[in-house]
Amino acid sequence: MRCFFRDIAVFAAAAVLVCGFAAGASAGGLARWYMSVAVLLGAVSWRWAVQPAVHRAAAALAELACRPLRLVHKMLVRPAQMRLQAAQSRRRACRKAKKSAKIKKSAEKRLQKPSKVLYN
């Protein structure tokens, strides 16, 4: 939608210039009804015939401009993210293993000696 309004603004500016030239070139120096109709037909034909091709060309140009950035992302950023995630998961697993070992060890320490259990 944003491109549509930009296209209309550009076309309106061009239409003002064309109508100004046509009015200056006409015998009376005023804009005529057929000049307005010509501007309207020009806007409609631009909208239906030229604008889709211009937008496709702009999209293809943007795709070409962004391709090196995608390549950099694929070759540098994504592997770095994967290494970072792997390191974080290793750290989490190590912490979890330490914690479970500590809990297991402390559970063993809480038990009384068998000799005390027998004589109590």
mmCIF file of C-alpha atoms in Angstrom:
data_model
loop_
_atom_site.group_PDB
_atom_site.id
_atom_site.type_symbol
_atom_site.label_atom_id
_atom_site.label_comp_id
_atom_site.label_asym_id
_atom_site.label_seq_id
_atom_site.Cartn_x
_atom_site.Cartn_y
_atom_site.Cartn_z
ATOM 1 C CA MET A 1 0.000 0.000 0.000
ATOM 2 C CA ARG A 2 2.889 2.320 0.832
ATOM 3 C CA CYS A 3 4.328 1.890 -2.677
ATOM 4 C CA PHE A 4 0.959 2.733 -4.185
ATOM 5 C CA PHE A 5 0.866 6.115 -2.462
ATOM 6 C CA ARG A 6 4.467 6.822 -3.455
ATOM 7 C CA ASP A 7 3.634 5.950 -7.071
ATOM 8 C CA ILE A 8 0.574 8.192 -7.002
ATOM 9 C CA ALA A 9 2.639 11.080 -5.593
ATOM 10 C CA VAL A 10 5.274 10.692 -8.308
ATOM 11 C CA PHE A 11 2.634 10.435 -10.982
ATOM 12 C CA ALA A 12 0.822 13.501 -9.634
ATOM 13 C CA ALA A 13 4.035 15.517 -9.758
ATOM 14 C CA ALA A 14 4.645 14.396 -13.338
ATOM 15 C CA ALA A 15 1.025 15.201 -14.231
ATOM 16 C CA VAL A 16 1.356 18.726 -12.854
ATOM 17 C CA LEU A 17 4.450 19.261 -14.967
ATOM 18 C CA VAL A 18 2.789 17.852 -18.106
ATOM 19 C CA CYS A 19 -0.414 19.856 -17.569
ATOM 20 C CA GLY A 20 1.637 22.992 -16.967
ATOM 21 C CA PHE A 21 3.509 22.459 -20.206
ATOM 22 C CA ALA A 22 0.300 21.647 -22.115
ATOM 23 C CA ALA A 23 -1.478 24.700 -20.717
ATOM 24 C CA GLY A 24 1.470 26.879 -21.637
ATOM 25 C CA ALA A 25 1.549 25.424 -25.140
ATOM 26 C CA SER A 26 -2.198 25.765 -25.740
ATOM 27 C CA ALA A 27 -3.568 28.865 -27.431
ATOM 28 C CA GLY A 28 -5.561 30.106 -24.420
ATOM 29 C CA GLY A 29 -2.929 29.287 -21.815
ATOM 30 C CA LEU A 30 -5.446 27.337 -19.690
ATOM 31 C CA ALA A 31 -5.754 23.638 -18.927
ATOM 32 C CA ARG A 32 -8.485 21.979 -20.990
ATOM 33 C CA TRP A 33 -10.816 19.104 -20.066
ATOM 34 C CA TYR A 34 -9.021 16.665 -22.333
ATOM 35 C CA MET A 35 -5.765 17.360 -20.478
ATOM 36 C CA SER A 36 -7.384 16.178 -17.236
ATOM 37 C CA VAL A 37 -8.763 13.096 -18.989
ATOM 38 C CA ALA A 38 -5.300 12.343 -20.393
ATOM 39 C CA VAL A 39 -3.783 12.577 -16.902
ATOM 40 C CA LEU A 40 -6.464 10.253 -15.513
ATOM 41 C CA LEU A 41 -5.929 7.722 -18.307
ATOM 42 C CA GLY A 42 -2.187 7.926 -17.758
ATOM 43 C CA ALA A 43 -2.609 7.193 -14.043
ATOM 44 C CA VAL A 44 -4.886 4.218 -14.734
ATOM 45 C CA SER A 45 -2.591 2.780 -17.383
ATOM 46 C CA TRP A 46 0.408 3.225 -15.055
ATOM 47 C CA ARG A 47 -1.424 1.392 -12.300
ATOM 48 C CA TRP A 48 -2.396 -1.568 -14.489
ATOM 49 C CA ALA A 49 0.441 -1.864 -16.986
ATOM 50 C CA VAL A 50 3.690 -0.412 -15.668
ATOM 51 C CA GLN A 51 3.519 -0.579 -11.869
ATOM 52 C CA PRO A 52 3.579 -4.414 -11.540
ATOM 53 C CA ALA A 53 6.674 -4.643 -13.728
ATOM 54 C CA VAL A 54 8.394 -1.857 -11.804
ATOM 55 C CA HIS A 55 7.597 -3.509 -8.480
ATOM 56 C CA ARG A 56 8.821 -6.921 -9.706
ATOM 57 C CA ALA A 57 12.066 -5.305 -10.856
ATOM 58 C CA ALA A 58 12.471 -3.533 -7.508
ATOM 59 C CA ALA A 59 11.859 -6.796 -5.632
ATOM 60 C CA ALA A 60 14.440 -8.599 -7.782
ATOM 61 C CA LEU A 61 16.944 -5.803 -7.173
ATOM 62 C CA ALA A 62 16.319 -5.975 -3.417
ATOM 63 C CA GLU A 63 16.788 -9.757 -3.544
ATOM 64 C CA LEU A 64 20.129 -9.313 -5.311
ATOM 65 C CA ALA A 65 21.194 -6.688 -2.784
ATOM 66 C CA CYS A 66 20.286 -8.916 0.181
ATOM 67 C CA ARG A 67 21.890 -12.096 -1.178
ATOM 68 C CA PRO A 68 25.403 -11.291 0.180
ATOM 69 C CA LEU A 69 23.902 -10.585 3.598
ATOM 70 C CA ARG A 70 22.128 -13.948 3.573
ATOM 71 C CA LEU A 71 25.382 -15.638 2.625
ATOM 72 C CA VAL A 72 27.201 -13.932 5.512
ATOM 73 C CA HIS A 73 24.413 -15.002 7.862
ATOM 74 C CA LYS A 74 24.579 -18.578 6.611
ATOM 75 C CA MET A 75 28.381 -18.835 6.726
ATOM 76 C CA LEU A 76 29.209 -16.832 9.868
ATOM 77 C CA VAL A 77 26.264 -15.988 12.090
ATOM 78 C CA ARG A 78 24.356 -19.283 12.084
ATOM 79 C CA PRO A 79 27.432 -21.448 12.937
ATOM 80 C CA ALA A 80 28.329 -19.060 15.753
ATOM 81 C CA GLN A 81 24.779 -19.315 17.096
ATOM 82 C CA MET A 82 24.922 -23.111 16.930
ATOM 83 C CA ARG A 83 28.266 -23.185 18.796
ATOM 84 C CA LEU A 84 26.868 -20.847 21.444
ATOM 85 C CA GLN A 85 23.753 -22.983 21.907
ATOM 86 C CA ALA A 86 25.864 -26.153 22.127
ATOM 87 C CA ALA A 87 28.109 -24.562 24.776
ATOM 88 C CA GLN A 88 25.080 -23.441 26.773
ATOM 89 C CA SER A 89 23.501 -26.887 26.663
ATOM 90 C CA ARG A 90 26.818 -28.479 27.726
ATOM 91 C CA ARG A 91 27.036 -26.062 30.661
ATOM 92 C CA ARG A 92 23.450 -26.837 31.664
ATOM 93 C CA ALA A 93 24.074 -30.577 31.475
ATOM 94 C CA CYS A 94 27.254 -30.233 33.518
ATOM 95 C CA ARG A 95 25.475 -28.172 36.195
ATOM 96 C CA LYS A 96 22.631 -30.662 36.311
ATOM 97 C CA ALA A 97 25.048 -33.592 36.667
ATOM 98 C CA LYS A 98 26.971 -31.815 39.450
ATOM 99 C CA LYS A 99 23.757 -30.985 41.254
ATOM 100 C CA SER A 100 22.452 -34.547 41.047
ATOM 101 C CA ALA A 101 25.827 -35.912 42.205
ATOM 102 C CA LYS A 102 25.858 -33.483 45.130
ATOM 103 C CA ILE A 103 22.291 -34.452 46.119
ATOM 104 C CA LYS A 104 23.191 -38.131 45.908
ATOM 105 C CA LYS A 105 26.328 -37.603 47.991
ATOM 106 C CA SER A 106 24.487 -35.555 50.629
ATOM 107 C CA ALA A 107 21.767 -38.210 50.809
ATOM 108 C CA GLU A 108 24.440 -40.799 51.588
ATOM 109 C CA LYS A 109 25.918 -38.570 54.272
ATOM 110 C CA ARG A 110 22.594 -38.286 56.117
ATOM 111 C CA LEU A 111 22.444 -41.984 56.872
ATOM 112 C CA GLN A 112 23.563 -43.085 60.303
ATOM 113 C CA LYS A 113 26.318 -45.567 60.787
ATOM 114 C CA PRO A 114 25.093 -49.145 61.114
ATOM 115 C CA SER A 115 26.682 -49.468 64.568
ATOM 116 C CA LYS A 116 24.708 -46.516 65.892
ATOM 117 C CA VAL A 117 21.497 -47.841 64.370
ATOM 118 C CA LEU A 118 21.925 -51.210 66.134
ATOM 119 C CA TYR A 119 22.568 -49.785 69.583
ATOM 120 C CA ASN A 120 20.045 -46.978 69.715
#
